[in-house]
Short mmCIF file of C-alpha atoms in Angstrom, two decimals:
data_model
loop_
_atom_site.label_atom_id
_atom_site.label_comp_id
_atom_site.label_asym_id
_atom_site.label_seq_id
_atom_site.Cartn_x
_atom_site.Cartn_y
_atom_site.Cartn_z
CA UNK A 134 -19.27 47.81 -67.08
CA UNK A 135 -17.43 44.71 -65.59
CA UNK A 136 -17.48 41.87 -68.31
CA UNK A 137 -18.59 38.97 -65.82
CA UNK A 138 -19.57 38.43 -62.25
CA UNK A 139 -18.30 39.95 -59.58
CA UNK A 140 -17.77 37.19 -56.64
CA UNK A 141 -18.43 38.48 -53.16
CA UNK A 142 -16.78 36.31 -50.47
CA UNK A 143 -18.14 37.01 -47.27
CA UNK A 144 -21.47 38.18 -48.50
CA UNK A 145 -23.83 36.96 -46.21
CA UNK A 146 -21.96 39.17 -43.69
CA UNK A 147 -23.25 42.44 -41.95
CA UNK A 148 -21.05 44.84 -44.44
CA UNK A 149 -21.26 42.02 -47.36
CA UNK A 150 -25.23 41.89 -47.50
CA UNK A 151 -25.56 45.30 -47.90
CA UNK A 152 -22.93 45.85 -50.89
CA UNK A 153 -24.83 43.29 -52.29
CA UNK A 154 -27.52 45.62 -52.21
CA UNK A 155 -25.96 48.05 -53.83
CA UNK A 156 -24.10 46.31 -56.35
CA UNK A 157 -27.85 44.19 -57.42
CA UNK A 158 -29.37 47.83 -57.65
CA UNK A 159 -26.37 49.10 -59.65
CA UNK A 160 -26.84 46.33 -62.38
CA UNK A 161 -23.99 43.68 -61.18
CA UNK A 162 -24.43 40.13 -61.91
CA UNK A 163 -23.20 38.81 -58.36
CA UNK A 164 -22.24 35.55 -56.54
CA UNK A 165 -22.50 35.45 -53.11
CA UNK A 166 -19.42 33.42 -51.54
CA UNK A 167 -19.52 32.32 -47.65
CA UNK A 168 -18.91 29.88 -44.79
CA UNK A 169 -22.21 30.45 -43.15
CA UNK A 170 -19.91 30.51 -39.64
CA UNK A 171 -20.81 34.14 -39.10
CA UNK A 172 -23.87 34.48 -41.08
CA UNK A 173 -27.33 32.38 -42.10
CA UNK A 174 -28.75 32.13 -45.26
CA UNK A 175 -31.96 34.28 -44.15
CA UNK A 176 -29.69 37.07 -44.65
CA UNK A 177 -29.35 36.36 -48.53
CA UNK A 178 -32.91 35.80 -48.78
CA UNK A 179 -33.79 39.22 -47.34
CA UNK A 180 -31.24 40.36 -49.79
CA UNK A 181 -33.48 39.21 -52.86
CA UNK A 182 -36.71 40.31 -51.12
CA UNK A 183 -35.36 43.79 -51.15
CA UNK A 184 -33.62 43.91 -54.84
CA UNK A 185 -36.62 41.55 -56.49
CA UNK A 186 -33.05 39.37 -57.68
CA UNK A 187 -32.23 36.35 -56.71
CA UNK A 188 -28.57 36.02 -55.83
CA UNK A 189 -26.53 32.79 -56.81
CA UNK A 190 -24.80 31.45 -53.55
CA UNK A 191 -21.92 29.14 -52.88
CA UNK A 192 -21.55 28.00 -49.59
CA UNK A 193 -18.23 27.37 -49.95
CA UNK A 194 -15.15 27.95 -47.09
CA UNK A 195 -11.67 30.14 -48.26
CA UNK A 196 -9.94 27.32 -46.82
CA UNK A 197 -11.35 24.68 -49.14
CA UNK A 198 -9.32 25.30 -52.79
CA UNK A 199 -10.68 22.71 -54.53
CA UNK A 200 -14.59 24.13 -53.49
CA UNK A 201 -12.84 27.51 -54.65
CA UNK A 202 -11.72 26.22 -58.14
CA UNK A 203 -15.07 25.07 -58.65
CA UNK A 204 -16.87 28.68 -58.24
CA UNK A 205 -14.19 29.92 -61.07
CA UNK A 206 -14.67 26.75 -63.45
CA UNK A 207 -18.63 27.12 -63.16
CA UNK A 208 -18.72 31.11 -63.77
CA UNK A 209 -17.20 34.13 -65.83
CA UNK A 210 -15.42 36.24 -62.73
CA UNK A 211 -14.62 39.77 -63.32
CA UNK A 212 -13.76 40.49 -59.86
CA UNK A 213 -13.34 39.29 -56.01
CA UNK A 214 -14.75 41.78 -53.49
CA UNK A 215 -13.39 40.43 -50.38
CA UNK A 216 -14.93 40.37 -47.53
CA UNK A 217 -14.79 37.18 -46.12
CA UNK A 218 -12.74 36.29 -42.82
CA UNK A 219 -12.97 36.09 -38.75
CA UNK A 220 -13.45 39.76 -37.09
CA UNK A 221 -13.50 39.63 -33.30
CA UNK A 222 -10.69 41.74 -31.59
CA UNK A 223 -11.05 39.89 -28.77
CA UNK A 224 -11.10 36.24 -29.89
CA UNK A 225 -8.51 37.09 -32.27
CA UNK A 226 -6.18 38.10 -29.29
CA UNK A 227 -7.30 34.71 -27.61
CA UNK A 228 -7.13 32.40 -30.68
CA UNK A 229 -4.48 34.28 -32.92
CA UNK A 230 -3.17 30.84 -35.25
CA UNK A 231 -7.08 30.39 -36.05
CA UNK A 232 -7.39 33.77 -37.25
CA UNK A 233 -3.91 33.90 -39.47
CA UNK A 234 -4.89 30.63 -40.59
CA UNK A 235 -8.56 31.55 -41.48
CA UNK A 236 -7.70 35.60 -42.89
CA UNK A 237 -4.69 35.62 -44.29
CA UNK A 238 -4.22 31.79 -45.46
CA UNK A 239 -7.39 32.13 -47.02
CA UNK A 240 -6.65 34.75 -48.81
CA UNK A 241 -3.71 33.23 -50.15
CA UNK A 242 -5.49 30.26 -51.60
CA UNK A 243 -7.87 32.96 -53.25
CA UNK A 244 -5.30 35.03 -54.95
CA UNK A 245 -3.78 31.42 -56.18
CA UNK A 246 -6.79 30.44 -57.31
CA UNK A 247 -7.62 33.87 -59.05
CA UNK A 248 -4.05 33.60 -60.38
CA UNK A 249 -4.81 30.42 -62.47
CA UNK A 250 -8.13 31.39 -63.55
CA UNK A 251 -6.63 34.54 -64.40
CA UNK A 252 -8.74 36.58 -62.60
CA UNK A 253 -6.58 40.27 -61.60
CA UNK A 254 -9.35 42.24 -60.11
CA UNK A 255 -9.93 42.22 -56.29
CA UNK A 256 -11.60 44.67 -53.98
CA UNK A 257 -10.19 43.97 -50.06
CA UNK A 258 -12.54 45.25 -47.17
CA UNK A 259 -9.53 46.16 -44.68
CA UNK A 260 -10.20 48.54 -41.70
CA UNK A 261 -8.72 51.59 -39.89
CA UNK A 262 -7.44 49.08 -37.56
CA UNK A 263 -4.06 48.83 -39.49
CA UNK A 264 -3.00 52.43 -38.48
CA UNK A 265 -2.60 51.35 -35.01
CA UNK A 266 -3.01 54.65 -32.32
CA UNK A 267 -3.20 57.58 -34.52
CA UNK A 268 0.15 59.37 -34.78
CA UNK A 269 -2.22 62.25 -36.18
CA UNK A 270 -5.62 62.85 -36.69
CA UNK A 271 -7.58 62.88 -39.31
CA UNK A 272 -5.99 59.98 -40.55
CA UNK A 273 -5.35 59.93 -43.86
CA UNK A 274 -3.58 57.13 -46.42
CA UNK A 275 -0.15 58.44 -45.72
CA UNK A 276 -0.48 57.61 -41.96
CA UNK A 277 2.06 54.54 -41.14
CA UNK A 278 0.54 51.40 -40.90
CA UNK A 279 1.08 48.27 -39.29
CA UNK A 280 1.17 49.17 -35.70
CA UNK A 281 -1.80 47.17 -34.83
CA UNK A 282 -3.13 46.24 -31.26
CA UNK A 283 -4.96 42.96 -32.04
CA UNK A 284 -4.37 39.97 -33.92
CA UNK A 285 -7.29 41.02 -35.99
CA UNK A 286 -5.88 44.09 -37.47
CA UNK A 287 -2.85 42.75 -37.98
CA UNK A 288 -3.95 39.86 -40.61
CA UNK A 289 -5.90 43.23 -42.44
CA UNK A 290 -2.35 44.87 -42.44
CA UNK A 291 -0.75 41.40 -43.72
CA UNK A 292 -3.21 41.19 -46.42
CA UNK A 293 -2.72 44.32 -47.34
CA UNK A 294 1.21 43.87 -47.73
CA UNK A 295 0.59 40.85 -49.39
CA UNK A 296 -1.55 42.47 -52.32
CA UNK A 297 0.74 45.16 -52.67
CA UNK A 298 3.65 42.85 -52.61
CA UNK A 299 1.42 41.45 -55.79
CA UNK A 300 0.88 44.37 -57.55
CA UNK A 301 4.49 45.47 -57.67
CA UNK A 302 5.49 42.11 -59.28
CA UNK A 303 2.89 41.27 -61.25
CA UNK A 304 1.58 44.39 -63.40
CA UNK A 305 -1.96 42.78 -64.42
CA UNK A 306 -3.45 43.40 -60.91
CA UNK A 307 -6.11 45.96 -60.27
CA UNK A 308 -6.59 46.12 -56.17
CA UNK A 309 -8.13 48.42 -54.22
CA UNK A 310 -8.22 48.24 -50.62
CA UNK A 311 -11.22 49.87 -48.75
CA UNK A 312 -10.21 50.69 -44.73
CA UNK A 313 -13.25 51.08 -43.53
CA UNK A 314 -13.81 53.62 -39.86
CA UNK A 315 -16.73 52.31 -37.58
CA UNK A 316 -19.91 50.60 -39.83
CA UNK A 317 -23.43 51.64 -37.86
CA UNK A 318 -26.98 51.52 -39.19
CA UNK A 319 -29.30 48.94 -41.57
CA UNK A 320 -31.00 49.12 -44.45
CA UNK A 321 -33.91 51.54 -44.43
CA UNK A 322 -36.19 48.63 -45.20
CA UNK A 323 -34.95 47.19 -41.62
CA UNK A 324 -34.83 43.65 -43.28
CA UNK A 325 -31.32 43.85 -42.89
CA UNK A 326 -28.71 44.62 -40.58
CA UNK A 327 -25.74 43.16 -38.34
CA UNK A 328 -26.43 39.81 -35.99
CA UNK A 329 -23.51 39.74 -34.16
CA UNK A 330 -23.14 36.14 -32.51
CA UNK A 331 -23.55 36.04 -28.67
CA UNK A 332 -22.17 39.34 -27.31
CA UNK A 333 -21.33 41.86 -29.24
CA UNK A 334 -17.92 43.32 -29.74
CA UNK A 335 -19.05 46.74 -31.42
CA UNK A 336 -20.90 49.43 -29.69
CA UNK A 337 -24.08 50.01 -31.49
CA UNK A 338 -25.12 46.66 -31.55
CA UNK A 339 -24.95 46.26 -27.78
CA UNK A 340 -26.53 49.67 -27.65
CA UNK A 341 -29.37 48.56 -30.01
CA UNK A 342 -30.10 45.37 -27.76
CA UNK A 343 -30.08 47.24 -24.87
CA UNK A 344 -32.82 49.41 -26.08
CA UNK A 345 -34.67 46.05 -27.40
CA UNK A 346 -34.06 44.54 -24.19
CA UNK A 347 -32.07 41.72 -24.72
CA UNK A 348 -29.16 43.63 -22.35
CA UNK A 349 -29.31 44.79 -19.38
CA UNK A 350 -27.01 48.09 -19.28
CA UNK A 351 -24.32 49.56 -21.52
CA UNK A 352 -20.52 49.44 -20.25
CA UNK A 353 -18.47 52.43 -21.11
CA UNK A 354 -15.17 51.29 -20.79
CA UNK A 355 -12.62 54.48 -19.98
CA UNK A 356 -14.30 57.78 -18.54
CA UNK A 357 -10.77 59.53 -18.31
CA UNK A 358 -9.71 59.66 -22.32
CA UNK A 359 -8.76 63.54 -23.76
CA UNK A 360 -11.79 63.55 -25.30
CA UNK A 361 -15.28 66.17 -24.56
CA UNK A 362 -16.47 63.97 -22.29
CA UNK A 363 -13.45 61.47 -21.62
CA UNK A 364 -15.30 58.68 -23.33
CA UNK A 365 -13.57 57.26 -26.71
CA UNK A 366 -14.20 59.39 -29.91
CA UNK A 367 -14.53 57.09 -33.14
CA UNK A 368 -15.58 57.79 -36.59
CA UNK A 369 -18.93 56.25 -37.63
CA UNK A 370 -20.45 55.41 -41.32
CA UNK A 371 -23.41 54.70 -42.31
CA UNK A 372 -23.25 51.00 -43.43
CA UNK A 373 -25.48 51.88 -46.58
CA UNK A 374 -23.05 54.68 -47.37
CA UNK A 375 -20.06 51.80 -47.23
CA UNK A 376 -21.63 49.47 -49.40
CA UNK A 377 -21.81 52.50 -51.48
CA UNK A 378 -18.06 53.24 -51.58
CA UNK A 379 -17.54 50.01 -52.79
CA UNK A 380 -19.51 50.21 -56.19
CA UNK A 381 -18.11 53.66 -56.85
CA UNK A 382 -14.56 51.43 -56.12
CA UNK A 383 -15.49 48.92 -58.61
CA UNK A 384 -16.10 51.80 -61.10
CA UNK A 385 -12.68 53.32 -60.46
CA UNK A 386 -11.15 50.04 -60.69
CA UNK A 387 -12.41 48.99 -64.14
CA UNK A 388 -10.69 51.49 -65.78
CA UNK A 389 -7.33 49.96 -64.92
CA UNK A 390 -5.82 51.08 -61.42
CA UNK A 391 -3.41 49.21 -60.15
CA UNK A 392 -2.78 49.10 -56.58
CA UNK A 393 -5.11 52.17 -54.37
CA UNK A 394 -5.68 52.39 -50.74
CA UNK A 395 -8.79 54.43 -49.72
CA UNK A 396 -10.64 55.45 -46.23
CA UNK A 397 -14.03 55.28 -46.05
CA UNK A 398 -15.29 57.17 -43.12
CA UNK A 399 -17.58 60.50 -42.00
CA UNK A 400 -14.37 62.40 -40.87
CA UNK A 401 -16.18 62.94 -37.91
CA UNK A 402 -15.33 61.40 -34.28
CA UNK A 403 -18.29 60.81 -31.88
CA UNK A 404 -18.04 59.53 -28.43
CA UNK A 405 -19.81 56.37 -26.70
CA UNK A 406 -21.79 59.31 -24.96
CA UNK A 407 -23.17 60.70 -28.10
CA UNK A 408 -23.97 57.69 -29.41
CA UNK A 409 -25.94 56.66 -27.19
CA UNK A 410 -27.87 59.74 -26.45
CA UNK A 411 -28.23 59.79 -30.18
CA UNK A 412 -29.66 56.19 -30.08
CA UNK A 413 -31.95 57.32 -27.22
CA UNK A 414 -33.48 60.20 -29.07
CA UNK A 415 -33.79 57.94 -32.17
CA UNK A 416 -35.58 54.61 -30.46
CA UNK A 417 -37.41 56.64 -27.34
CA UNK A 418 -35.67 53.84 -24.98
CA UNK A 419 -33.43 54.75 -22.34
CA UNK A 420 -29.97 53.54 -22.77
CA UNK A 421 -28.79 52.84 -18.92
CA UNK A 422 -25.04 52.90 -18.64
CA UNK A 423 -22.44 51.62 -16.10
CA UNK A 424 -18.51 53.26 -15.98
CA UNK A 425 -15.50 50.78 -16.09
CA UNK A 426 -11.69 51.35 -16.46
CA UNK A 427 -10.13 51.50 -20.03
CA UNK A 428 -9.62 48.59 -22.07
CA UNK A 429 -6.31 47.20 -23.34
CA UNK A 430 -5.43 47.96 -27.13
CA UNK A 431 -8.09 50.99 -26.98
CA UNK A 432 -7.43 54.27 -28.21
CA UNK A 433 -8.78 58.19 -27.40
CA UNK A 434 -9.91 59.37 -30.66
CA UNK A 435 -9.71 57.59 -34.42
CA UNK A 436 -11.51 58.94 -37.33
CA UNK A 437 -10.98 59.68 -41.01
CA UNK A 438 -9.59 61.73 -43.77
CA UNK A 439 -11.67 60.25 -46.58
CA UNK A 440 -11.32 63.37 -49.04
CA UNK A 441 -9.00 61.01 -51.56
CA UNK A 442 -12.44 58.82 -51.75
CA UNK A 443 -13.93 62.16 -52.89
CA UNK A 444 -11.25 63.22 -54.94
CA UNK A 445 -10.86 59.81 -56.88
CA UNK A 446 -14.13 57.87 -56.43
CA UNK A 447 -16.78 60.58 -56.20
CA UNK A 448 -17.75 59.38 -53.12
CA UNK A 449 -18.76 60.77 -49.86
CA UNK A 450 -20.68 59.92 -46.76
CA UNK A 451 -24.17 61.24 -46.84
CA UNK A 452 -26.29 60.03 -44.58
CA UNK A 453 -25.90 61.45 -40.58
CA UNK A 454 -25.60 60.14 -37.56
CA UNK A 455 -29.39 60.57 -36.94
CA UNK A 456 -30.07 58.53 -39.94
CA UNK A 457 -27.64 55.75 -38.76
CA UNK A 458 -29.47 54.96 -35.55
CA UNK A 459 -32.66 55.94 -37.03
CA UNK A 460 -32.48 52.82 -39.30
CA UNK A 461 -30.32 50.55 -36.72
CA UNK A 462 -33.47 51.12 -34.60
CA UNK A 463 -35.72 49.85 -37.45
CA UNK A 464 -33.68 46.81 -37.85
CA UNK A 465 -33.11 45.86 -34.01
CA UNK A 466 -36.99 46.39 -33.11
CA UNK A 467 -37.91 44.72 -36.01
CA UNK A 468 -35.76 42.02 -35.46
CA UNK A 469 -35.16 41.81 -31.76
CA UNK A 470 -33.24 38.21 -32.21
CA UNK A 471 -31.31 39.19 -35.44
CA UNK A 472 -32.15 36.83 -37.91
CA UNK A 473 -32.95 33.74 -35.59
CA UNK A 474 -36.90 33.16 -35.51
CA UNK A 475 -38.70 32.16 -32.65
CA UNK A 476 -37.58 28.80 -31.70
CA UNK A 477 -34.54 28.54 -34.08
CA UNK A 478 -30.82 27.80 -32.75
#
């Protein structure tokens, strides 16, 4: 077991909360690291309502070393799980210095900071984003990297260099990086879940408020892919199951591991179709649709080979596709506004 804390940057996040979770329920000590820009402190506190913990919190930005010393002076750190950093494909495209700036000059400043409190161990929440258009599918680790469409996936594939770059020259490291497929679903409790800010950028979500009622209609975007139905095919994973894969990382890593790359995904592809008949069947709402030409950067079909996860971690997706909008439904019609009450900003 991991002598210290294990510091979760980004933890009030979507993906973040829910490790935290996991890694409470699995007997971590945790800190919770995190801006607040994409997240609200009512997500931590659903967090401790659901483990009966109460999580230590830092509100603290990656940009701001000296704030980041501080968390490593005050407290014994085993670990980074990294999660933090901006994730909208399309404002990254629009605002591209603000996202290298924020992603992968924040990361710097952590793995300086780490350096000098000699702290080696760091878990990186990448994304199947860094394999670009699949070359082959299912894509596995060997598939070429770096031919991202977005300013987004690029600063994953940058930060991925980077720590590899680390781990060949400095021996001590233990990284793993986690590419995550498409994260869908809540917490069965439905106290938790993913707020996206204003409109959402990922499908389920906007799916989910339609069904609440805070949207209108769905827009498929590209009828004419060579897919089933010609909508775009993507892997899905339960969100629970993700959290999941990291724990079961942080296991692998404390035996010593030096540098490991690992997809976490179904190895399934569904399209925007199923989904949202799937969603339909799961919340009894109809999901209306309207058809509109493909989108730049977008892709036919993407979705996993996650069998070295098996092989390595003992992990595996588990929970279906039923049981991912099942429990998104619980969260959305729960919490039709996301974490914002009545009256709140």
């Amino acid at each position: 077991m991991a002598t210290g804390s294990i510091l979760v940057t980004g933890g009030a996040g979507y993906v973040g909360t829910h490790t935290v979770v996991e890694l409470l329920n699995s007997g971590y000590d945790v800190i919770v690291m995190d801006n607040l820009v994409n997240a609200s402190m009512e997500s931590l506190k659903r967090v401790n309502e659901i483990t009966g913990k109460t999580v230590q919190t830092c509100a603290v930005d990656l940009l701001n070393k000296d704030g980041l010393r501080d968390i490593f002076k005050k407290n014994k750190i085993y670990c980074v799980m990294h999660f933090a950093g901006l994730k909208a494909v399309g404002e990254s495209c629009e605002k591209p210095l603000l996202y290298y700036k924020t992603n992968v000059g924040g990361t710097v400043n952590l793995l300086e900071v780490m350096k000098e409190f000699e702290v080696y161990n760091i878990i990186f929440s990448s994304s199947a984003t860094v394999y670009g258009s699949p070359n082959y599918l299912p894509i596995d680790e060997k598939h070429p990297t770096g031919g991202c469409t977005n300013a987004y996936g690029k600063t994953k594939y940058f930060i991925e260099e980077i720590l590899k770059d680390i781990c060949t020259a400095e021996k001590q490291w233990n990284v793993i990086l986690l590419r995550y497929f498409n994260p869908v679903g809540s917490h069965a409790s439905g106290k938790i879940g993913e707020d996206p800010q204003g409109i959402p950028n990922n499908l389920m979500p906007f799916i989910s408020q339609v069904a609440v009622g805070r949207r209108k209609e769905l827009t498929v975007y590209g009828t004419d892919y060579d897919t089933p139905d010609g909508t775009g095919v993507r892997d899905y994973i339960h969100v629970v199951d993700l959290a999941q894969g990291h724990v079961a990382a942080l296991k692998h890593l404390e035996k010593g591991c030096g540098c490991k790359v690992y997809n976490l995904g179904t190895g399934k592809g569904y399209s925007v179709l199923d989904m949202a008949k799937a969603f339909e069947k799961a919340s009894g709402k109809p999901i209306p649709y309207v058809t509109a030409g493909r989108r730049a950067g977008d892709i036919a079909s993407c979705y996993s080979d996650a069998s070295l996860a098996k092989q390595d971690l003992g992990w595996e997706a588990k929970l279906d596709l039923a049981k991912m909008c099942e429990d998104l439904w619980r969260w959305q019609s729960n919490n039709p506004n996301g974490f914002r009450t009545e009256g709140s900003s």
